[in-house]
PDB file of C-alpha atoms in Angstrom:
ATOM      1  CA  MET A   9      -4.474  22.261  -7.407  1.00 85.00           C
ATOM      2  CA  GLU A  10      -3.199  24.937  -7.828  1.00 89.00           C
ATOM      3  CA  LYS A  11      -0.767  26.048 -10.900  1.00 91.00           C
ATOM      4  CA  LYS A  12       2.239  25.445 -10.788  1.00 89.00           C
ATOM      5  CA  ASP A  13       4.130  28.148 -12.718  1.00 91.00           C
ATOM      6  CA  GLN A  14       7.767  29.143 -10.204  1.00 91.00           C
ATOM      7  CA  GLU A  15      10.201  28.381 -10.715  1.00 89.00           C
ATOM      8  CA  LEU A  16      13.955  27.710  -8.667  1.00 89.00           C
ATOM      9  CA  HIS A  17      16.921  26.666  -9.946  1.00 89.00           C
ATOM     10  CA  PHE A  18      20.318  25.036  -7.598  1.00 90.00           C
ATOM     11  CA  PHE A  19      24.414  24.242  -8.724  1.00 93.00           C
ATOM     12  CA  VAL A  20      25.196  21.335  -7.910  1.00 94.00           C
ATOM     13  CA  THR A  21      28.645  19.585  -8.122  1.00 96.00           C
ATOM     14  CA  LYS A  22      28.730  16.453 -10.518  1.00 96.00           C
ATOM     15  CA  SER A  23      28.994  13.850  -7.196  1.00 96.00           C
ATOM     16  CA  ASP A  24      25.553  16.101  -6.009  1.00 95.00           C
ATOM     17  CA  GLN A  25      23.796  14.955  -9.217  1.00 95.00           C
ATOM     18  CA  GLU A  26      24.287  11.308  -9.817  1.00 96.00           C
ATOM     19  CA  ARG A  27      23.942  10.798  -5.810  1.00 94.00           C
ATOM     20  CA  ILE A  28      20.445  13.112  -6.468  1.00 94.00           C
ATOM     21  CA  HIS A  29      19.523  10.314  -9.295  1.00 95.00           C
ATOM     22  CA  GLN A  30      20.840   7.481  -7.337  1.00 94.00           C
ATOM     23  CA  LYS A  31      18.322   8.037  -4.591  1.00 92.00           C
ATOM     24  CA  MET A  32      16.261   9.329  -6.895  1.00 92.00           C
ATOM     25  CA  ALA A  33      16.146   5.199  -8.735  1.00 93.00           C
ATOM     26  CA  GLU A  34      16.628   4.333  -4.886  1.00 89.00           C
ATOM     27  CA  MET A  35      12.912   5.111  -4.172  1.00 87.00           C
ATOM     28  CA  GLY A  36      11.254   4.670  -7.316  1.00 88.00           C
ATOM     29  CA  ILE A  37      11.155   8.255  -8.624  1.00 91.00           C
ATOM     30  CA  HIS A  38      11.454   9.264 -12.091  1.00 93.00           C
ATOM     31  CA  SER A  39      10.886  13.310 -12.388  1.00 93.00           C
ATOM     32  CA  LYS A  40      13.803  15.011 -10.490  1.00 93.00           C
ATOM     33  CA  SER A  41      11.514  18.166 -10.217  1.00 91.00           C
ATOM     34  CA  ALA A  42       9.228  16.357  -8.115  1.00 90.00           C
ATOM     35  CA  TYR A  43      11.359  14.301  -5.795  1.00 91.00           C
ATOM     36  CA  LEU A  44      13.860  18.209  -4.980  1.00 93.00           C
ATOM     37  CA  ARG A  45       9.811  19.460  -4.380  1.00 90.00           C
ATOM     38  CA  LYS A  46       9.039  16.973  -1.891  1.00 88.00           C
ATOM     39  CA  MET A  47      11.988  17.020  -1.001  1.00 90.00           C
ATOM     40  CA  ALA A  48      12.194  20.654  -0.328  1.00 91.00           C
ATOM     41  CA  LEU A  49       8.739  20.278   1.460  1.00 89.00           C
ATOM     42  CA  ASP A  50       8.710  18.219   3.565  1.00 85.00           C
ATOM     43  CA  GLY A  51      12.771  16.643   4.086  1.00 83.00           C
ATOM     44  CA  TYR A  52      11.827  13.310   2.125  1.00 76.00           C
ATOM     45  CA  CYS A  53      10.273  10.745   0.760  1.00 70.00           C
ATOM     46  CA  VAL A  54       8.838   7.857   2.041  1.00 74.00           C
ATOM     47  CA  LYS A  55       9.409   4.824   0.014  1.00 75.00           C
ATOM     48  CA  LEU A  56       6.673   1.967   0.961  1.00 76.00           C
ATOM     49  CA  ASP A  57       6.793  -2.018  -0.036  1.00 78.00           C
ATOM     50  CA  LEU A  58       3.517  -3.043  -0.685  1.00 80.00           C
ATOM     51  CA  GLN A  59       3.175  -6.272  -1.191  1.00 85.00           C
ATOM     52  CA  ASP A  60       1.284  -6.482   2.206  1.00 82.00           C
ATOM     53  CA  VAL A  61      -1.774  -4.492   1.119  1.00 83.00           C
ATOM     54  CA  LYS A  62      -1.631  -7.068  -1.784  1.00 85.00           C
ATOM     55  CA  GLU A  63      -1.849  -9.525  -0.104  1.00 84.00           C
ATOM     56  CA  LEU A  64      -4.512  -7.881   2.538  1.00 84.00           C
ATOM     57  CA  VAL A  65      -6.684  -7.307  -0.708  1.00 84.00           C
ATOM     58  CA  SER A  66      -6.365 -10.823  -2.101  1.00 86.00           C
ATOM     59  CA  LEU A  67      -7.353 -12.171   1.326  1.00 84.00           C
ATOM     60  CA  LEU A  68      -9.616  -9.250   1.088  1.00 85.00           C
ATOM     61  CA  ARG A  69     -10.797 -10.945  -2.334  1.00 86.00           C
ATOM     62  CA  ARG A  70     -10.957 -14.386  -1.316  1.00 85.00           C
ATOM     63  CA  CYS A  71     -13.340 -13.825   2.058  1.00 83.00           C
ATOM     64  CA  SER A  72     -16.240 -11.543  -0.071  1.00 84.00           C
ATOM     65  CA  ASN A  73     -16.252 -14.915  -2.527  1.00 85.00           C
ATOM     66  CA  ASN A  74     -16.893 -17.344  -0.115  1.00 83.00           C
ATOM     67  CA  LEU A  75     -19.312 -15.252   1.637  1.00 83.00           C
ATOM     68  CA  ASN A  76     -21.100 -15.289  -1.685  1.00 84.00           C
ATOM     69  CA  GLN A  77     -21.283 -18.845  -2.420  1.00 85.00           C
ATOM     70  CA  TYR A  78     -22.180 -18.955   1.353  1.00 82.00           C
ATOM     71  CA  ALA A  79     -25.095 -16.745   1.022  1.00 83.00           C
ATOM     72  CA  LYS A  80     -25.946 -18.458  -2.724  1.00 85.00           C
ATOM     73  CA  ARG A  81     -25.877 -21.463  -1.202  1.00 83.00           C
ATOM     74  CA  ALA A  82     -28.571 -19.871   1.585  1.00 83.00           C
ATOM     75  CA  ASN A  83     -30.997 -18.105  -0.149  1.00 84.00           C
ATOM     76  CA  GLU A  84     -31.093 -21.973  -2.874  1.00 87.00           C
ATOM     77  CA  THR A  85     -31.947 -23.991   0.694  1.00 86.00           C
ATOM     78  CA  GLY A  86     -32.337 -22.269   3.403  1.00 82.00           C
ATOM     79  CA  SER A  87     -29.645 -23.374   5.636  1.00 80.00           C
ATOM     80  CA  ILE A  88     -25.566 -22.647   5.315  1.00 79.00           C
ATOM     81  CA  TYR A  89     -23.611 -25.186   7.497  1.00 80.00           C
ATOM     82  CA  GLN A  90     -22.142 -24.510  10.636  1.00 82.00           C
ATOM     83  CA  GLU A  91     -18.477 -25.579   8.868  1.00 84.00           C
ATOM     84  CA  ASP A  92     -18.807 -22.974   6.560  1.00 81.00           C
ATOM     85  CA  ILE A  93     -19.202 -20.696   9.550  1.00 81.00           C
ATOM     86  CA  ARG A  94     -16.504 -21.368  11.263  1.00 85.00           C
ATOM     87  CA  ASP A  95     -13.647 -21.068   6.673  1.00 85.00           C
ATOM     88  CA  LEU A  96     -15.194 -17.571   7.057  1.00 83.00           C
ATOM     89  CA  GLN A  97     -14.660 -16.738  10.595  1.00 85.00           C
ATOM     90  CA  ALA A  98     -11.491 -18.090  10.276  1.00 87.00           C
ATOM     91  CA  ARG A  99     -10.579 -16.282   7.169  1.00 84.00           C
ATOM     92  CA  LEU A 100     -11.555 -13.423   8.728  1.00 86.00           C
ATOM     93  CA  ASP A 101      -9.586 -13.344  11.677  1.00 86.00           C
ATOM     94  CA  GLU A 102      -6.497 -13.957   9.659  1.00 85.00           C
ATOM     95  CA  ILE A 103      -7.292 -10.837   7.754  1.00 85.00           C
ATOM     96  CA  TRP A 104      -7.649  -8.717  11.012  1.00 86.00           C
ATOM     97  CA  GLN A 105      -4.853 -10.083  11.963  1.00 87.00           C
ATOM     98  CA  CYS A 106      -2.939  -9.063   9.166  1.00 84.00           C
ATOM     99  CA  ALA A 107      -4.949  -5.977   8.396  1.00 86.00           C
ATOM    100  CA  ARG A 108      -2.935  -5.312  12.463  1.00 86.00           C
ATOM    101  CA  GLU A 109       0.353  -5.993  11.494  1.00 86.00           C
ATOM    102  CA  LEU A 110       0.138  -3.796   8.535  1.00 83.00           C
ATOM    103  CA  LEU A 111      -0.944  -0.376  10.335  1.00 83.00           C
ATOM    104  CA  SER A 112       1.680  -1.165  13.684  1.00 85.00           C
ATOM    105  CA  ARG A 113       4.671  -0.623  11.210  1.00 81.00           C
ATOM    106  CA  LEU A 114       2.977   2.076   9.029  1.00 80.00           C
ATOM    107  CA  ALA A 115       2.376   3.221  12.456  1.00 79.00           C
ATOM    108  CA  SER A 116       6.111   3.425  13.009  1.00 80.00           C
ATOM    109  CA  ILE A 117       7.167   4.726   9.894  1.00 74.00           C
ATOM    110  CA  ARG A 118       8.439   8.792  10.915  1.00 65.00           C
TER     111      ARG A 118
END
């Protein structure tokens, strides 16, 4: 990563500074230099609500746990129940549906 060794200075009005702080707070950004650098270079900051990603990770975790349990049972008994396979397929379908919706929303960010 390149070292940040160049300074930029500029003046704003009190109301400009208040607005900058308000926008930083809305974005959850605490570093003024990071916010101003991002705005100067890219012209925008994006705040993502990652609750859907957390839900997707939770679904994946549960599905993985179930799959491990099914594999353990199959290794112990030499067989697996058809109902277990259907349950796993239903959970995987739910995960894929969440993933498609999430990716669709992320793709629409401009």
